[in-house]
mmCIF file of C-alpha atoms in Angstrom:
data_model
loop_
_atom_site.group_PDB
_atom_site.id
_atom_site.type_symbol
_atom_site.label_atom_id
_atom_site.label_comp_id
_atom_site.label_asym_id
_atom_site.label_seq_id
_atom_site.Cartn_x
_atom_site.Cartn_y
_atom_site.Cartn_z
ATOM 1 C CA UNK B 18 140.966 -106.616 -129.733
ATOM 2 C CA UNK B 19 141.171 -109.841 -127.635
ATOM 3 C CA UNK B 20 143.701 -109.874 -124.790
ATOM 4 C CA UNK B 21 146.668 -112.359 -124.982
ATOM 5 C CA UNK B 22 144.930 -114.554 -122.331
ATOM 6 C CA UNK B 23 141.295 -115.481 -122.632
ATOM 7 C CA UNK B 24 139.349 -117.502 -120.070
ATOM 8 C CA UNK B 25 136.483 -119.852 -120.687
ATOM 9 C CA UNK B 26 134.285 -121.343 -117.831
ATOM 10 C CA UNK B 27 134.469 -125.035 -117.386
ATOM 11 C CA UNK B 28 131.454 -127.185 -118.028
ATOM 12 C CA UNK B 29 131.262 -128.533 -114.491
ATOM 13 C CA UNK B 30 132.500 -125.526 -112.839
ATOM 14 C CA UNK B 31 130.294 -123.022 -111.102
ATOM 15 C CA UNK B 32 130.498 -119.345 -110.870
ATOM 16 C CA UNK B 33 134.050 -117.972 -110.458
ATOM 17 C CA UNK B 34 135.907 -121.074 -111.933
ATOM 18 C CA UNK B 35 138.093 -120.343 -114.933
ATOM 19 C CA UNK B 36 140.860 -121.914 -116.964
ATOM 20 C CA UNK B 37 143.699 -120.684 -119.254
ATOM 21 C CA UNK B 38 143.234 -121.091 -122.899
ATOM 22 C CA UNK B 39 146.988 -120.547 -123.692
ATOM 23 C CA UNK B 40 147.771 -124.103 -122.978
ATOM 24 C CA UNK B 41 144.668 -126.126 -123.825
ATOM 25 C CA UNK B 42 146.446 -129.414 -122.895
ATOM 26 C CA UNK B 43 147.049 -128.295 -119.406
ATOM 27 C CA UNK B 44 144.739 -129.455 -116.660
ATOM 28 C CA UNK B 45 142.450 -126.861 -115.600
ATOM 29 C CA UNK B 46 143.294 -124.964 -112.379
ATOM 30 C CA UNK B 47 140.504 -124.045 -110.274
ATOM 31 C CA UNK B 48 140.544 -121.087 -108.170
ATOM 32 C CA UNK B 49 137.737 -120.015 -105.689
ATOM 33 C CA UNK B 50 136.846 -116.435 -106.224
ATOM 34 C CA UNK B 51 135.011 -114.244 -103.918
ATOM 35 C CA UNK B 52 131.266 -114.007 -104.518
ATOM 36 C CA UNK B 53 131.429 -110.307 -104.933
ATOM 37 C CA UNK B 54 134.312 -107.901 -105.623
ATOM 38 C CA UNK B 55 137.667 -108.250 -107.390
ATOM 39 C CA UNK B 56 140.789 -110.103 -106.176
ATOM 40 C CA UNK B 57 142.422 -106.828 -105.549
ATOM 41 C CA UNK B 58 139.754 -105.701 -103.012
ATOM 42 C CA UNK B 59 141.236 -104.766 -99.629
ATOM 43 C CA UNK B 60 140.011 -106.960 -96.648
ATOM 44 C CA UNK B 61 137.045 -105.479 -94.808
ATOM 45 C CA UNK B 62 138.233 -104.082 -91.387
ATOM 46 C CA UNK B 63 136.702 -105.720 -88.380
ATOM 47 C CA UNK B 64 133.605 -103.862 -86.983
ATOM 48 C CA UNK B 65 133.936 -101.922 -83.901
ATOM 49 C CA UNK B 66 131.342 -104.187 -82.261
ATOM 50 C CA UNK B 67 133.481 -107.403 -83.038
ATOM 51 C CA UNK B 68 136.722 -105.584 -81.725
ATOM 52 C CA UNK B 69 134.843 -104.713 -78.560
ATOM 53 C CA UNK B 70 133.345 -108.242 -77.801
ATOM 54 C CA UNK B 71 136.406 -110.304 -78.700
ATOM 55 C CA UNK B 72 138.339 -109.775 -75.310
ATOM 56 C CA UNK B 73 135.055 -110.283 -73.490
ATOM 57 C CA UNK B 74 134.333 -113.603 -75.211
ATOM 58 C CA UNK B 75 137.940 -114.789 -74.419
ATOM 59 C CA UNK B 76 137.632 -113.789 -70.706
ATOM 60 C CA UNK B 77 134.183 -115.418 -70.579
ATOM 61 C CA UNK B 78 135.622 -118.668 -72.144
ATOM 62 C CA UNK B 79 138.562 -118.900 -69.724
ATOM 63 C CA UNK B 80 136.107 -118.297 -66.808
ATOM 64 C CA UNK B 81 133.802 -121.083 -67.969
ATOM 65 C CA UNK B 82 136.800 -123.353 -68.452
ATOM 66 C CA UNK B 83 138.036 -122.686 -64.920
ATOM 67 C CA UNK B 84 134.436 -123.169 -63.448
ATOM 68 C CA UNK B 85 134.222 -126.701 -65.380
ATOM 69 C CA UNK B 86 137.651 -127.762 -63.979
ATOM 70 C CA UNK B 87 136.702 -126.739 -60.412
ATOM 71 C CA UNK B 88 133.347 -128.421 -60.826
ATOM 72 C CA UNK B 89 135.122 -131.537 -61.835
ATOM 73 C CA UNK B 90 137.312 -131.467 -58.778
ATOM 74 C CA UNK B 91 134.383 -130.904 -56.490
ATOM 75 C CA UNK B 92 132.321 -133.814 -57.901
ATOM 76 C CA UNK B 93 135.204 -136.408 -58.071
ATOM 77 C CA UNK B 94 135.265 -138.653 -54.988
ATOM 78 C CA UNK B 95 138.274 -139.336 -53.079
ATOM 79 C CA UNK B 96 139.615 -142.900 -53.299
ATOM 80 C CA UNK B 97 140.433 -143.232 -49.694
ATOM 81 C CA UNK B 98 143.722 -145.117 -49.207
ATOM 82 C CA UNK B 99 143.686 -148.133 -47.025
ATOM 83 C CA UNK B 100 145.265 -146.757 -43.815
ATOM 84 C CA UNK B 101 146.483 -149.214 -41.185
ATOM 85 C CA UNK B 102 147.360 -148.487 -37.680
ATOM 86 C CA UNK B 103 150.839 -149.784 -36.837
ATOM 87 C CA UNK B 104 151.363 -151.189 -33.350
ATOM 88 C CA UNK B 105 153.315 -149.131 -31.014
ATOM 89 C CA UNK B 106 155.560 -151.920 -29.521
ATOM 90 C CA UNK B 107 157.912 -151.353 -26.442
ATOM 91 C CA UNK B 108 159.959 -153.852 -24.637
ATOM 92 C CA UNK B 109 158.159 -155.278 -21.542
ATOM 93 C CA UNK B 110 158.783 -157.399 -18.475
ATOM 94 C CA UNK B 111 155.736 -159.601 -17.788
ATOM 95 C CA UNK B 112 154.876 -160.825 -14.207
ATOM 96 C CA UNK B 113 154.539 -164.570 -14.138
ATOM 97 C CA UNK B 114 154.257 -166.903 -17.228
ATOM 98 C CA UNK B 115 152.971 -165.451 -20.271
ATOM 99 C CA UNK B 116 152.108 -166.578 -23.836
ATOM 100 C CA UNK B 117 152.625 -164.677 -27.194
ATOM 101 C CA UNK B 118 149.286 -163.451 -28.597
ATOM 102 C CA UNK B 119 150.549 -164.097 -32.159
ATOM 103 C CA UNK B 120 152.123 -167.487 -32.224
ATOM 104 C CA UNK B 121 150.520 -168.790 -28.842
ATOM 105 C CA UNK B 122 154.023 -170.011 -27.741
ATOM 106 C CA UNK B 123 155.460 -169.376 -24.328
ATOM 107 C CA UNK B 124 157.533 -166.350 -23.517
ATOM 108 C CA UNK B 125 160.795 -167.364 -21.973
ATOM 109 C CA UNK B 126 163.093 -165.263 -19.805
ATOM 110 C CA UNK B 127 162.963 -163.547 -16.359
ATOM 111 C CA UNK B 128 163.097 -159.997 -17.939
ATOM 112 C CA UNK B 129 162.143 -158.424 -21.272
ATOM 113 C CA UNK B 130 160.517 -161.584 -22.385
ATOM 114 C CA UNK B 131 158.702 -159.795 -25.204
ATOM 115 C CA UNK B 132 157.091 -156.473 -26.344
ATOM 116 C CA UNK B 133 153.810 -154.969 -25.730
ATOM 117 C CA UNK B 134 151.832 -152.410 -27.824
ATOM 118 C CA UNK B 135 151.454 -149.178 -25.710
ATOM 119 C CA UNK B 136 148.307 -148.342 -27.666
ATOM 120 C CA UNK B 137 146.248 -151.591 -27.764
ATOM 121 C CA UNK B 138 147.960 -153.855 -25.189
ATOM 122 C CA UNK B 139 148.943 -156.564 -27.556
ATOM 123 C CA UNK B 140 151.772 -158.920 -26.076
ATOM 124 C CA UNK B 141 154.029 -160.777 -28.567
ATOM 125 C CA UNK B 142 157.609 -162.150 -28.916
ATOM 126 C CA UNK B 143 160.043 -159.535 -30.251
ATOM 127 C CA UNK B 144 160.487 -161.549 -33.430
ATOM 128 C CA UNK B 145 156.726 -161.992 -33.839
ATOM 129 C CA UNK B 146 156.278 -158.239 -33.716
ATOM 130 C CA UNK B 147 158.106 -157.974 -36.883
ATOM 131 C CA UNK B 148 155.415 -159.970 -38.741
ATOM 132 C CA UNK B 149 152.187 -158.894 -36.596
ATOM 133 C CA UNK B 150 149.683 -157.094 -39.163
ATOM 134 C CA UNK B 151 149.167 -153.316 -38.837
ATOM 135 C CA UNK B 152 145.718 -153.829 -37.301
ATOM 136 C CA UNK B 153 146.090 -151.857 -34.058
ATOM 137 C CA UNK B 154 142.994 -151.058 -32.268
ATOM 138 C CA UNK B 155 143.990 -148.467 -29.660
ATOM 139 C CA UNK B 156 142.092 -148.705 -26.274
ATOM 140 C CA UNK B 157 141.549 -145.877 -23.945
ATOM 141 C CA UNK B 158 142.873 -147.925 -21.022
ATOM 142 C CA UNK B 159 146.258 -147.557 -22.809
ATOM 143 C CA UNK B 160 145.875 -144.115 -24.526
ATOM 144 C CA UNK B 161 146.059 -141.849 -21.591
ATOM 145 C CA UNK B 162 146.880 -138.565 -23.104
ATOM 146 C CA UNK B 163 145.529 -136.274 -25.806
ATOM 147 C CA UNK B 164 148.405 -133.935 -26.592
ATOM 148 C CA UNK B 165 151.571 -135.478 -28.382
ATOM 149 C CA UNK B 166 149.475 -138.608 -29.158
ATOM 150 C CA UNK B 167 149.334 -139.777 -32.734
ATOM 151 C CA UNK B 168 146.119 -138.365 -34.282
ATOM 152 C CA UNK B 169 144.950 -141.626 -35.820
ATOM 153 C CA UNK B 170 145.656 -143.455 -32.422
ATOM 154 C CA UNK B 171 143.603 -140.817 -30.674
ATOM 155 C CA UNK B 172 140.723 -140.974 -33.098
ATOM 156 C CA UNK B 173 140.561 -144.820 -33.093
ATOM 157 C CA UNK B 174 140.626 -144.963 -29.222
ATOM 158 C CA UNK B 175 137.659 -142.474 -28.997
ATOM 159 C CA UNK B 176 135.910 -144.030 -32.011
ATOM 160 C CA UNK B 177 135.387 -140.629 -33.579
ATOM 161 C CA UNK B 178 136.017 -138.970 -36.878
ATOM 162 C CA UNK B 179 138.391 -136.291 -35.460
ATOM 163 C CA UNK B 180 140.297 -135.625 -32.208
ATOM 164 C CA UNK B 181 137.852 -134.289 -29.589
ATOM 165 C CA UNK B 182 140.125 -131.415 -28.719
ATOM 166 C CA UNK B 183 139.799 -130.172 -32.161
ATOM 167 C CA UNK B 184 135.997 -130.360 -32.042
ATOM 168 C CA UNK B 185 135.672 -128.824 -28.626
ATOM 169 C CA UNK B 186 138.050 -125.972 -29.346
ATOM 170 C CA UNK B 187 136.525 -124.994 -32.760
ATOM 171 C CA UNK B 188 133.033 -125.067 -31.343
ATOM 172 C CA UNK B 189 133.970 -122.910 -28.436
ATOM 173 C CA UNK B 190 135.727 -120.388 -30.885
ATOM 174 C CA UNK B 191 132.784 -120.209 -33.104
ATOM 175 C CA UNK B 192 130.404 -119.718 -30.228
ATOM 176 C CA UNK B 193 131.920 -116.833 -28.678
ATOM 177 C CA UNK B 194 135.089 -115.607 -30.559
ATOM 178 C CA UNK B 195 134.684 -115.253 -34.109
ATOM 179 C CA UNK B 196 134.592 -111.451 -33.923
ATOM 180 C CA UNK B 197 137.827 -111.130 -31.749
ATOM 181 C CA UNK B 198 140.239 -108.916 -33.589
ATOM 182 C CA UNK B 199 143.320 -110.745 -34.518
ATOM 183 C CA UNK B 200 141.821 -114.145 -33.805
ATOM 184 C CA UNK B 201 144.669 -116.863 -33.967
ATOM 185 C CA UNK B 202 147.335 -114.151 -34.475
ATOM 186 C CA UNK B 203 147.191 -112.804 -30.821
ATOM 187 C CA UNK B 204 148.672 -115.360 -28.352
ATOM 188 C CA UNK B 205 147.152 -115.991 -25.015
ATOM 189 C CA UNK B 206 149.064 -116.485 -21.816
ATOM 190 C CA UNK B 207 151.188 -119.583 -22.147
ATOM 191 C CA UNK B 208 150.515 -120.711 -18.461
ATOM 192 C CA UNK B 209 146.803 -120.900 -19.205
ATOM 193 C CA UNK B 210 147.330 -122.712 -22.443
ATOM 194 C CA UNK B 211 149.304 -125.295 -20.677
ATOM 195 C CA UNK B 212 146.344 -125.518 -18.178
ATOM 196 C CA UNK B 213 144.052 -126.270 -20.977
ATOM 197 C CA UNK B 214 146.489 -128.957 -22.314
ATOM 198 C CA UNK B 215 146.533 -130.478 -18.919
ATOM 199 C CA UNK B 216 142.823 -130.453 -18.597
ATOM 200 C CA UNK B 217 142.348 -132.409 -21.951
ATOM 201 C CA UNK B 218 145.074 -134.897 -21.028
ATOM 202 C CA UNK B 219 143.515 -135.477 -17.606
ATOM 203 C CA UNK B 220 139.804 -135.345 -18.394
ATOM 204 C CA UNK B 221 139.558 -135.811 -22.079
ATOM 205 C CA UNK B 222 136.016 -134.939 -23.371
ATOM 206 C CA UNK B 223 134.921 -133.790 -19.796
ATOM 207 C CA UNK B 224 137.463 -130.893 -19.874
ATOM 208 C CA UNK B 225 135.847 -127.471 -19.221
ATOM 209 C CA UNK B 226 137.079 -124.818 -21.632
ATOM 210 C CA UNK B 227 133.917 -122.546 -21.344
ATOM 211 C CA UNK B 228 134.105 -118.818 -20.832
ATOM 212 C CA UNK B 229 133.555 -119.390 -17.111
ATOM 213 C CA UNK B 230 136.919 -120.976 -16.709
ATOM 214 C CA UNK B 231 138.914 -119.245 -19.584
ATOM 215 C CA UNK B 232 137.435 -115.914 -20.432
ATOM 216 C CA UNK B 233 140.093 -114.921 -22.977
ATOM 217 C CA UNK B 234 139.329 -116.737 -26.358
ATOM 218 C CA UNK B 235 143.006 -116.456 -27.361
ATOM 219 C CA UNK B 236 143.865 -119.082 -24.647
ATOM 220 C CA UNK B 237 141.496 -121.580 -26.599
ATOM 221 C CA UNK B 238 143.117 -120.715 -29.929
ATOM 222 C CA UNK B 239 146.480 -121.088 -28.491
ATOM 223 C CA UNK B 240 145.438 -124.554 -27.048
ATOM 224 C CA UNK B 241 144.263 -125.569 -30.511
ATOM 225 C CA UNK B 242 147.438 -124.603 -32.169
ATOM 226 C CA UNK B 243 149.487 -126.091 -29.459
ATOM 227 C CA UNK B 244 147.713 -129.470 -30.244
ATOM 228 C CA UNK B 245 148.764 -129.416 -33.755
ATOM 229 C CA UNK B 246 152.290 -128.328 -33.135
ATOM 230 C CA UNK B 247 152.800 -131.290 -30.764
ATOM 231 C CA UNK B 248 151.491 -133.919 -33.001
ATOM 232 C CA UNK B 249 154.262 -136.681 -33.557
ATOM 233 C CA UNK B 250 153.165 -136.942 -37.343
ATOM 234 C CA UNK B 251 152.007 -133.404 -38.474
ATOM 235 C CA UNK B 252 148.489 -132.955 -39.813
ATOM 236 C CA UNK B 253 150.008 -132.663 -43.190
ATOM 237 C CA UNK B 254 152.061 -135.734 -42.947
ATOM 238 C CA UNK B 255 155.865 -136.053 -43.706
ATOM 239 C CA UNK B 256 155.063 -138.262 -46.745
ATOM 240 C CA UNK B 257 152.559 -135.766 -48.251
ATOM 241 C CA UNK B 258 154.749 -132.741 -47.314
ATOM 242 C CA UNK B 259 156.740 -132.537 -50.643
ATOM 243 C CA UNK B 260 153.686 -133.012 -52.873
ATOM 244 C CA UNK B 261 152.055 -129.938 -51.186
ATOM 245 C CA UNK B 262 155.218 -128.024 -51.444
ATOM 246 C CA UNK B 263 155.452 -128.739 -55.262
ATOM 247 C CA UNK B 264 151.782 -127.669 -55.721
ATOM 248 C CA UNK B 265 152.324 -124.398 -54.017
ATOM 249 C CA UNK B 266 154.930 -123.612 -56.619
ATOM 250 C CA UNK B 267 152.633 -123.975 -59.538
ATOM 251 C CA UNK B 268 151.919 -120.574 -60.936
ATOM 252 C CA UNK B 269 148.865 -121.563 -62.936
ATOM 253 C CA UNK B 270 145.697 -121.276 -60.437
ATOM 254 C CA UNK B 271 143.811 -124.190 -61.916
ATOM 255 C CA UNK B 272 146.867 -126.541 -62.163
ATOM 256 C CA UNK B 273 147.682 -125.576 -58.562
ATOM 257 C CA UNK B 274 144.294 -126.440 -57.523
ATOM 258 C CA UNK B 275 144.445 -129.787 -59.136
ATOM 259 C CA UNK B 276 147.877 -130.476 -57.625
ATOM 260 C CA UNK B 277 146.545 -129.718 -54.240
ATOM 261 C CA UNK B 278 143.544 -132.105 -54.840
ATOM 262 C CA UNK B 279 146.020 -134.846 -55.559
ATOM 263 C CA UNK B 280 148.209 -134.071 -52.603
ATOM 264 C CA UNK B 281 145.058 -134.384 -50.358
ATOM 265 C CA UNK B 282 144.515 -137.944 -51.382
ATOM 266 C CA UNK B 283 148.006 -138.951 -49.899
ATOM 267 C CA UNK B 284 146.749 -138.106 -46.238
ATOM 268 C CA UNK B 285 145.433 -140.855 -44.069
ATOM 269 C CA UNK B 286 141.633 -140.529 -43.572
ATOM 270 C CA UNK B 287 141.806 -139.161 -39.987
ATOM 271 C CA UNK B 288 144.256 -136.457 -41.120
ATOM 272 C CA UNK B 289 142.353 -135.514 -44.124
ATOM 273 C CA UNK B 290 139.011 -135.308 -42.373
ATOM 274 C CA UNK B 291 140.636 -133.208 -39.362
ATOM 275 C CA UNK B 292 142.109 -130.858 -42.072
ATOM 276 C CA UNK B 293 138.721 -130.584 -43.801
ATOM 277 C CA UNK B 294 136.996 -129.623 -40.582
ATOM 278 C CA UNK B 295 139.804 -127.147 -39.697
ATOM 279 C CA UNK B 296 139.663 -125.469 -43.084
ATOM 280 C CA UNK B 297 135.992 -125.048 -43.125
ATOM 281 C CA UNK B 298 136.369 -123.319 -39.623
ATOM 282 C CA UNK B 299 139.027 -121.116 -40.805
ATOM 283 C CA UNK B 300 136.995 -120.131 -44.061
ATOM 284 C CA UNK B 301 134.374 -119.010 -41.535
ATOM 285 C CA UNK B 302 136.842 -116.943 -39.774
ATOM 286 C CA UNK B 303 137.848 -115.087 -42.971
ATOM 287 C CA UNK B 304 134.121 -114.282 -43.807
ATOM 288 C CA UNK B 305 133.798 -112.354 -40.431
ATOM 289 C CA UNK B 306 135.218 -108.924 -41.188
ATOM 290 C CA UNK B 307 135.402 -107.664 -37.605
ATOM 291 C CA UNK B 308 138.550 -110.126 -36.661
ATOM 292 C CA UNK B 309 140.527 -108.700 -39.560
ATOM 293 C CA UNK B 310 141.847 -112.033 -40.460
ATOM 294 C CA UNK B 311 142.309 -112.858 -44.052
ATOM 295 C CA UNK B 312 143.345 -116.228 -45.648
ATOM 296 C CA UNK B 313 146.742 -114.879 -46.116
ATOM 297 C CA UNK B 314 147.099 -113.982 -42.297
ATOM 298 C CA UNK B 315 145.794 -117.461 -41.272
ATOM 299 C CA UNK B 316 148.158 -119.033 -43.768
ATOM 300 C CA UNK B 317 151.063 -117.316 -42.068
ATOM 301 C CA UNK B 318 149.892 -118.595 -38.527
ATOM 302 C CA UNK B 319 149.061 -122.198 -39.557
ATOM 303 C CA UNK B 320 151.641 -122.942 -42.247
ATOM 304 C CA UNK B 321 154.349 -123.989 -39.867
ATOM 305 C CA UNK B 322 151.798 -125.330 -37.405
ATOM 306 C CA UNK B 323 150.250 -127.881 -39.839
ATOM 307 C CA UNK B 324 153.209 -128.943 -41.888
ATOM 308 C CA UNK B 325 156.955 -129.538 -41.369
ATOM 309 C CA UNK B 326 159.516 -131.633 -42.963
ATOM 310 C CA UNK B 327 162.088 -133.340 -40.799
ATOM 311 C CA UNK B 328 165.859 -132.981 -41.493
ATOM 312 C CA UNK B 329 165.698 -129.665 -43.297
ATOM 313 C CA UNK B 330 168.651 -127.122 -42.920
ATOM 314 C CA UNK B 331 167.899 -123.729 -41.544
ATOM 315 C CA UNK B 332 167.894 -122.102 -44.966
ATOM 316 C CA UNK B 333 165.597 -124.699 -46.612
ATOM 317 C CA UNK B 334 163.076 -124.456 -43.721
ATOM 318 C CA UNK B 335 163.036 -120.781 -43.826
ATOM 319 C CA UNK B 336 162.383 -120.901 -47.558
ATOM 320 C CA UNK B 337 159.539 -123.443 -47.169
ATOM 321 C CA UNK B 338 157.598 -120.943 -44.775
ATOM 322 C CA UNK B 339 156.601 -118.940 -47.861
ATOM 323 C CA UNK B 340 155.156 -122.118 -49.650
ATOM 324 C CA UNK B 341 153.612 -123.387 -46.350
ATOM 325 C CA UNK B 342 151.569 -120.145 -46.132
ATOM 326 C CA UNK B 343 150.578 -120.655 -49.802
ATOM 327 C CA UNK B 344 149.285 -124.166 -49.277
ATOM 328 C CA UNK B 345 147.117 -123.215 -46.191
ATOM 329 C CA UNK B 346 145.886 -120.128 -47.900
ATOM 330 C CA UNK B 347 144.907 -122.173 -50.975
ATOM 331 C CA UNK B 348 143.066 -124.808 -48.777
ATOM 332 C CA UNK B 349 141.159 -122.023 -47.126
ATOM 333 C CA UNK B 350 140.265 -120.259 -50.152
ATOM 334 C CA UNK B 351 139.146 -123.352 -52.112
ATOM 335 C CA UNK B 352 137.882 -125.282 -49.190
ATOM 336 C CA UNK B 353 134.396 -125.812 -50.885
ATOM 337 C CA UNK B 354 136.093 -127.354 -53.906
ATOM 338 C CA UNK B 355 138.863 -129.381 -52.487
ATOM 339 C CA UNK B 356 136.897 -131.082 -49.660
#
């Protein structure tokens, strides 16, 4: 006996297409049926092999994605900002008649006739100093010290990529001190560190910091840290400071890396090049197991040394130390990607 509902296969339909004959005027409703088995068949359970490989596939995909993002950071070139050295004008009294080197007019008065750039020696009226271009070219005749001197001023005066004190100290440390336990963590005698400072201020590139004069390598590491602490503008500048702090607070590793990459673009060329050289050196320090210094340890030492923000209250400054450590640790760990 036929059932109440019978089905016919449509002329144009393929296998598994059926329409109801109860209402011949109704438009046929097509249903895709499985190629085998009935509609009531339970879904097949995932195979043990599929269950085993799924988390491995997910992990491998995440790792590949991370590597691609890091590779993109490494291959992207910095668009170096146009950094101009401003003049360091100070009120000056000239002996005898003097003319302004900007407007070529005579400087009137018996005392304090105008201003003189302490870095390049440019002489101009006080009013002219407000419109002089930021094209200071420091001269060694005027730049007579190394410590406490603006980093870019020192680099331009010596026509170098980095301050010579950084190059000389790092070369000496890597030549005879990488295996010293507690490198950078252990402090040298402050009197001898001051002696190294005076030697650089007095003799410049001719300063002798060899083992014949300073046998304890901690004196050289102390002199290098002192140089960065006494910079009038920190190595990680005041303008870039909040961007590095924001990057350190990001929890996602890849996004934090990208934020650090963007923050580095805000540094003046001389600062960024010096930071690159220093981070490469600190990376080599961490790779020497004998000194027991990790990226975290070096971050604790160099965080407050390389970056600081003016005008912070005590509690905010104390809280920032944690993120300063994370910034330096991240720069050391990812030195090969960020620079």
